[in-house]
GROMACS .gro file of C-alpha atoms in nm:
model
  125
    1MET     CA    1  -2.487  12.390  -6.631
    2ALA     CA    2  -2.203  12.640  -6.635
    3GLU     CA    3  -2.072  12.773  -6.304
    4ASN     CA    4  -2.099  13.126  -6.437
    5PHE     CA    5  -2.255  13.282  -6.746
    6GLU     CA    6  -1.904  13.388  -6.854
    7ASN     CA    7  -1.827  13.018  -6.906
    8LEU     CA    8  -2.110  12.977  -7.157
    9GLN     CA    9  -1.971  12.954  -7.508
   10CYS     CA   10  -2.270  13.147  -7.648
   11TRP     CA   11  -2.197  13.436  -7.408
   12GLN     CA   12  -1.827  13.430  -7.496
   13VAL     CA   13  -1.887  13.450  -7.872
   14CYS     CA   14  -2.153  13.720  -7.829
   15ASN     CA   15  -1.911  13.914  -7.610
   16GLU     CA   16  -1.644  13.890  -7.882
   17LEU     CA   17  -1.897  14.031  -8.127
   18LYS     CA   18  -1.983  14.312  -7.885
   19ILE     CA   19  -1.616  14.405  -7.855
   20TYR     CA   20  -1.576  14.395  -8.235
   21ILE     CA   21  -1.878  14.621  -8.278
   22LYS     CA   22  -1.737  14.868  -8.025
   23GLU     CA   23  -1.381  14.867  -8.159
   24LYS     CA   24  -1.427  14.823  -8.536
   25ILE     CA   25  -1.779  14.919  -8.639
   26LEU     CA   26  -1.885  15.208  -8.417
   27PRO     CA   27  -1.576  15.421  -8.494
   28SER     CA   28  -1.656  15.383  -8.866
   29LEU     CA   29  -1.995  15.551  -8.831
   30PRO     CA   30  -2.026  15.924  -8.897
   31LYS     CA   31  -2.108  16.164  -8.615
   32THR     CA   32  -2.449  16.224  -8.774
   33GLU     CA   33  -2.538  15.864  -8.678
   34ARG     CA   34  -2.426  15.908  -8.315
   35PHE     CA   35  -2.780  15.898  -8.174
   36GLU     CA   36  -2.928  15.671  -8.438
   37LEU     CA   37  -2.742  15.377  -8.589
   38TYR     CA   38  -2.449  15.405  -8.344
   39SER     CA   39  -2.682  15.389  -8.046
   40GLN     CA   40  -2.888  15.104  -8.192
   41LEU     CA   41  -2.580  14.890  -8.263
   42LEU     CA   42  -2.430  14.957  -7.922
   43ARG     CA   43  -2.753  14.872  -7.739
   44ALA     CA   44  -2.818  14.556  -7.943
   45SER     CA   45  -2.466  14.427  -7.882
   46ARG     CA   46  -2.496  14.493  -7.510
   47SER     CA   47  -2.842  14.342  -7.499
   48ALA     CA   48  -2.729  14.008  -7.641
   49THR     CA   49  -2.478  13.934  -7.364
   50ALA     CA   50  -2.697  14.091  -7.096
   51ASN     CA   51  -2.991  13.867  -7.185
   52ILE     CA   52  -2.776  13.555  -7.179
   53ALA     CA   53  -2.644  13.657  -6.837
   54GLU     CA   54  -2.989  13.740  -6.702
   55GLY     CA   55  -3.136  13.415  -6.827
   56TRP     CA   56  -2.852  13.219  -6.670
   57GLY     CA   57  -2.920  13.395  -6.341
   58ARG     CA   58  -3.286  13.292  -6.334
   59TYR     CA   59  -3.216  12.920  -6.270
   60HIS     CA   60  -3.550  12.824  -6.428
   61TYR     CA   61  -3.530  12.661  -6.768
   62LYS     CA   62  -3.833  12.834  -6.923
   63GLU     CA   63  -3.728  13.178  -6.803
   64ASN     CA   64  -3.371  13.118  -6.918
   65ILE     CA   65  -3.495  13.017  -7.264
   66LYS     CA   66  -3.711  13.331  -7.284
   67PHE     CA   67  -3.403  13.547  -7.230
   68LEU     CA   68  -3.209  13.344  -7.485
   69PHE     CA   69  -3.480  13.423  -7.741
   70ASN     CA   70  -3.429  13.791  -7.658
   71ALA     CA   71  -3.053  13.752  -7.702
   72ARG     CA   72  -3.106  13.581  -8.038
   73GLY     CA   73  -3.326  13.871  -8.145
   74SER     CA   74  -3.056  14.120  -8.047
   75ILE     CA   75  -2.801  13.929  -8.254
   76ALA     CA   76  -3.032  13.943  -8.556
   77GLU     CA   77  -3.071  14.316  -8.492
   78ILE     CA   78  -2.692  14.358  -8.500
   79LEU     CA   79  -2.680  14.198  -8.843
   80ASP     CA   80  -2.963  14.416  -8.969
   81HIS     CA   81  -2.795  14.735  -8.848
   82SER     CA   82  -2.465  14.620  -8.998
   83LEU     CA   83  -2.634  14.562  -9.332
   84GLU     CA   84  -2.765  14.917  -9.312
   85ALA     CA   85  -2.418  15.048  -9.227
   86LYS     CA   86  -2.280  14.870  -9.533
   87ALA     CA   87  -2.563  15.002  -9.753
   88TRP     CA   88  -2.464  15.356  -9.656
   89ASP     CA   89  -2.094  15.276  -9.712
   90TYR     CA   90  -2.008  15.331  -9.348
   91ILE     CA   91  -1.835  14.993  -9.323
   92SER     CA   92  -1.642  14.771  -9.562
   93ASP     CA   93  -1.748  14.439  -9.712
   94GLU     CA   94  -1.487  14.271  -9.490
   95LYS     CA   95  -1.636  14.417  -9.172
   96LEU     CA   96  -1.985  14.314  -9.277
   97GLN     CA   97  -1.863  13.964  -9.358
   98TYR     CA   98  -1.703  13.933  -9.014
   99VAL     CA   99  -2.025  14.049  -8.847
  100ARG     CA  100  -2.227  13.807  -9.060
  101LEU     CA  101  -2.005  13.511  -8.962
  102GLN     CA  102  -2.006  13.607  -8.595
  103THR     CA  103  -2.384  13.654  -8.582
  104GLU     CA  104  -2.432  13.312  -8.745
  105SER     CA  105  -2.202  13.159  -8.486
  106CYS     CA  106  -2.381  13.336  -8.200
  107ILE     CA  107  -2.723  13.220  -8.319
  108LYS     CA  108  -2.607  12.859  -8.363
  109LEU     CA  109  -2.461  12.855  -8.013
  110ILE     CA  110  -2.769  13.016  -7.859
  111ASN     CA  111  -2.993  12.765  -8.040
  112GLY     CA  112  -2.775  12.482  -7.910
  113TYR     CA  113  -2.803  12.613  -7.555
  114ILE     CA  114  -3.181  12.641  -7.592
  115LYS     CA  115  -3.197  12.275  -7.705
  116TYR     CA  116  -2.980  12.172  -7.411
  117LEU     CA  117  -3.204  12.357  -7.163
  118ARG     CA  118  -3.518  12.205  -7.314
  119ARG     CA  119  -3.369  11.855  -7.276
  120GLN     CA  120  -3.274  11.932  -6.916
  121ALA     CA  121  -3.626  12.054  -6.843
  122GLU     CA  122  -3.778  11.739  -6.994
  123GLU     CA  123  -3.550  11.517  -6.787
  124LYS     CA  124  -3.658  11.691  -6.466
  125GLN     CA  125  -4.027  11.631  -6.534
   0.00000   0.00000   0.00000
């Protein structure tokens, strides 16, 4: 188990995605989307890392896994909102492709961490 949630690779990659969303995607959105798509993307990106951190802080495998499922859902939400941003021509194909690759990476890492926690829980029983 990591000493701190910041040491978890899944948190690190999700945090990189959050920073990318804030620096590259959100400024591309029009002001008319400020309280709609902008807000949704910002909250989903924050939710992913926050859920990983909160799950890590619970110290119980089942609770931790529950929060990881929430984080995985937030990552999927980021991709969905990014697809919408592309559909409205708010972002480029390149930005969407980067988000797509990062969300895939985040989900793979979260799934791997879930498998690890399940194995740990089984070993303790």
